[in-house]
Amino acid sequence: MAFERITVDPEVMGGAPCVRQSRVPVATILAMMADGMSVTDILTDLPFLDEEDMTQVLHFAADAVRDRTARAA
C-alpha cells in the first residue's frame, strides 16, 4: 500500500514517520489512540488533520507490525 499521507524526512522530527505536511509523528497519533482518544477527539485537537490521515496512520502501523512479524518468523 502506498502511503501518500505519511512522510519520512530526515530534516523533520529526526526522520520519524509523520502525517503529511505536519510535524506530527505517527507514533504520537497511535499513543493518543492508545490513551483512549477517539478519532473525533484527535481531529478536534489537531484540526489540520482529517479522517483519511487517521486511516493511513493505522494502515501504516499495521504494515510496520506485519513486516516486523514476517522478518521475525
N, CA, C and O of each residue as an XYZ file, in Angstrom:
292
protein
N       0.853     -1.188      0.000
C       0.000      0.000      0.000
C       0.889      1.240      0.000
O       1.880      1.307      0.727
N       0.532      2.193     -0.803
C       1.254      3.472     -0.847
C       0.697      4.383      0.249
O      -0.510      4.434      0.488
N       1.592      5.086      0.894
C       1.199      5.973      1.990
C       1.511      7.410      1.607
O       2.509      7.973      2.056
N       0.665      8.002      0.783
C       0.912      9.368      0.340
C       0.690     10.394      1.449
O       1.093     11.549      1.311
N       0.059      9.988      2.538
C      -0.173     10.918      3.651
C       0.818     10.741      4.794
O       0.767     11.473      5.783
N       1.715      9.777      4.662
C       2.753      9.555      5.663
C       4.092      9.868      5.010
O       4.415      9.336      3.947
N       4.865     10.729      5.650
C       6.150     11.124      5.078
C       7.281     10.828      6.060
O       7.098     10.823      7.277
N       8.451     10.582      5.485
C       9.667     10.392      6.276
C      10.717     11.313      5.677
O      11.120     11.153      4.524
N      11.150     12.273      6.473
C      12.134     13.255      6.027
C      13.162     13.409      7.142
O      12.803     13.784      8.258
N      14.435     13.127      6.862
C      15.443     13.231      7.911
C      15.528     14.623      8.539
O      16.049     14.772      9.645
N      15.023     15.634      7.848
C      15.056     17.008      8.360
C      13.845     17.341      9.237
O      13.793     18.413      9.840
N      12.872     16.426      9.310
C      11.649     16.677     10.082
C      11.521     15.615     11.168
O      11.462     14.422     10.870
N      11.479     16.040     12.406
C      11.289     15.155     13.554
C      12.279     13.986     13.563
O      11.929     12.863     13.922
N      13.503     14.269     13.166
C      14.551     13.255     13.196
C      14.312     12.078     12.276
O      14.873     11.001     12.480
N      13.482     12.275     11.266
C      13.209     11.200     10.317
C      12.090     10.265     10.734
O      11.842      9.262     10.066
N      11.409     10.579     11.830
C      10.278      9.746     12.258
C       9.147      9.876     11.246
O       8.933     10.962     10.709
N       8.419      8.799     10.975
C       7.264      8.900     10.079
C       6.252      9.892     10.651
O       5.861      9.796     11.815
N       5.836     10.844      9.820
C       4.900     11.890     10.240
C       3.725     11.954      9.279
O       3.803     11.505      8.136
N       2.636     12.525      9.777
C       1.492     12.786      8.915
C       1.864     13.933      7.984
O       2.463     14.918      8.418
N       1.520     13.814      6.739
C       1.862     14.751      5.661
C       1.777     16.215      6.085
O       0.888     16.623      6.832
N       2.709     16.965      5.593
C       2.741     18.417      5.789
C       2.552     18.834      7.247
O       1.959     19.873      7.538
N       3.065     18.006      8.156
C       2.983     18.364      9.574
C       4.216     17.824     10.281
O       5.038     17.122      9.691
N       4.322     18.160     11.527
C       5.398     17.626     12.358
C       4.799     16.679     13.396
O       5.341     16.518     14.490
N       3.684     16.060     13.045
C       3.005     15.139     13.954
C       3.423     13.711     13.612
O       3.042     13.181     12.569
N       4.207     13.089     14.496
C       4.636     11.718     14.226
C       3.481     10.716     14.293
O       2.539     10.873     15.069
N       3.584      9.699     13.467
C       2.624      8.596     13.502
C       2.543      8.047     14.925
O       1.449      7.758     15.410
N       3.674      7.901     15.595
C       3.697      7.357     16.957
C       2.875      8.207     17.923
O       2.271      7.671     18.851
N       2.844      9.507     17.722
C       2.051     10.385     18.593
C       0.569     10.105     18.421
O      -0.168     10.018     19.404
N       0.127      9.962     17.174
C      -1.287      9.656     16.908
C      -1.645      8.306     17.521
O      -2.694      8.169     18.150
N      -0.784      7.314     17.341
C      -1.048      5.987     17.905
C      -1.110      6.041     19.429
O      -1.954      5.380     20.032
N      -0.235      6.813     20.057
C      -0.255      6.952     21.514
C      -1.544      7.629     21.979
O      -2.107      7.254     23.007
N      -2.006      8.610     21.234
C      -3.261      9.279     21.580
C      -4.413      8.275     21.541
O      -5.267      8.266     22.427
N      -4.429      7.426     20.502
C      -5.468      6.403     20.396
C      -5.343      5.396     21.539
O      -6.348      5.001     22.130
N      -4.124      4.984     21.848
C      -3.900      4.019     22.926
C      -4.332      4.585     24.279
O      -4.736      3.838     25.171
N      -4.246      5.895     24.424
C      -4.674      6.555     25.662
C      -6.185      6.747     25.723
O      -6.702      7.315     26.685
N      -6.895      6.274     24.694
C      -8.353      6.311     24.715
C      -8.999      7.424     23.923
O     -10.223      7.556     23.929
N      -8.201      8.228     23.240
C      -8.792      9.301     22.436
C      -9.425      8.718     21.176
O      -8.863      7.828     20.537
N     -10.584      9.228     20.836
C     -11.240      8.820     19.594
C     -10.664      9.627     18.435
O      -9.969     10.622     18.635
N     -10.964      9.181     17.234
C     -10.542      9.942     16.052
C     -11.125     11.343     16.119
O     -10.441     12.314     15.796
N     -12.370     11.461     16.531
C     -13.005     12.779     16.652
C     -12.242     13.661     17.635
O     -12.019     14.841     17.367
N     -11.839     13.090     18.776
C     -11.062     13.850     19.765
C      -9.741     14.332     19.169
O      -9.352     15.486     19.344
N      -9.061     13.434     18.465
C      -7.763     13.781     17.877
C      -7.935     14.875     16.834
O      -7.148     15.820     16.787
N      -8.955     14.752     16.003
C      -9.176     15.764     14.964
C      -9.596     17.104     15.560
O      -9.357     18.150     14.956
N     -10.209     17.083     16.722
C     -10.533     18.332     17.416
C      -9.254     18.991     17.918
O      -9.087     20.206     17.812
N      -8.348     18.173     18.466
C      -7.068     18.698     18.963
C      -6.123     19.098     17.838
O      -5.333     20.029     17.990
N      -6.201     18.401     16.712
C      -5.303     18.637     15.569
C      -6.149     18.881     14.319
O      -6.193     18.030     13.430
N      -6.821     20.032     14.241
C      -7.801     20.274     13.177
C      -7.223     20.341     11.765
O      -7.981     20.339     10.795
N      -5.903     20.400     11.629
C      -5.284     20.414     10.300
C      -5.168     19.003      9.728
O      -4.761     18.835      8.578
N      -5.521     17.988     10.520
C      -5.554     16.609     10.034
C      -6.992     16.237      9.690
O      -7.932     16.932     10.074
N      -7.154     15.124      8.955
C      -8.502     14.677      8.622
C      -8.619     13.163      8.803
O      -7.642     12.491      9.135
N      -9.817     12.639      8.580
C     -10.070     11.220      8.816
C      -9.197     10.323      7.950
O      -8.764      9.268      8.414
N      -8.930     10.705      6.722
C      -8.065      9.895      5.861
C      -6.648      9.827      6.430
O      -5.981      8.800      6.302
N      -6.187     10.903      7.053
C      -4.884     10.864      7.728
C      -4.894      9.791      8.816
O      -3.943      9.019      8.940
N      -5.965      9.744      9.601
C      -6.070      8.763     10.681
C      -6.083      7.338     10.122
O      -5.448      6.441     10.677
N      -6.804      7.139      9.031
C      -6.851      5.817      8.398
C      -5.465      5.397      7.934
O      -5.064      4.249      8.129
N      -4.734      6.321      7.321
C      -3.392      5.977      6.849
C      -2.438      5.712      8.007
O      -1.561      4.856      7.890
N      -2.584      6.420      9.113
C      -1.759      6.145     10.292
C      -1.952      4.691     10.726
O      -0.981      3.983     10.993
N      -3.202      4.252     10.794
C      -3.476      2.877     11.226
C      -2.950      1.850     10.228
O      -2.375      0.838     10.630
N      -3.138      2.094      8.946
C      -2.618      1.171      7.929
C      -1.090      1.132      7.965
O      -0.494      0.062      7.838
N      -0.462      2.281      8.135
C       0.997      2.348      8.209
C       1.499      1.524      9.399
O       2.453      0.756      9.272
N       0.853      1.689     10.548
C       1.253      0.942     11.744
C       1.038     -0.556     11.547
O       1.883     -1.363     11.935
N      -0.081     -0.926     10.949
C      -0.350     -2.347     10.702
C       0.704     -2.943      9.782
O       1.183     -4.051     10.023
N       1.065     -2.223      8.741
C       2.106     -2.713      7.829
C       3.450     -2.836      8.537
O       4.192     -3.789      8.298
N       3.765     -1.886      9.400
C       5.039     -1.939     10.125
C       5.097     -3.173     11.020
O       6.126     -3.846     11.085
N       4.006     -3.470     11.702
C       3.963     -4.650     12.570
C       4.003     -5.920     11.730
O       4.710     -6.869     12.070
N       3.257     -5.940     10.649
C       3.230     -7.107      9.761
C       4.624     -7.387      9.215
O       5.061     -8.538      9.194
N       5.320     -6.354      8.775
C       6.672     -6.521      8.239
C       7.619     -7.047      9.309
O       8.426     -7.936      9.037
N       7.532     -6.515     10.509
C       8.410     -6.959     11.597
C       8.110     -8.415     11.949
O       9.031     -9.197     12.187
N       6.833     -8.783     11.984
C       6.446    -10.155     12.298
C       6.946    -11.107     11.223
O       7.427    -12.196     11.534
N       6.837    -10.708      9.967
C       7.296    -11.553      8.860
C       8.801    -11.781      8.954
O       9.275    -12.887      8.690
N       9.551    -10.759      9.322
C      11.005    -10.899      9.448
C      11.380    -11.768     10.644
O      12.402    -12.454     10.624
N      10.544    -11.737     11.689
C      10.852    -12.493     12.899
C      10.565    -13.987     12.729
O      11.149    -14.815     13.428
N       9.687    -14.322     11.822
C       9.281    -15.733     11.648
C      10.349    -16.570     10.994
O      10.154    -17.767     10.784
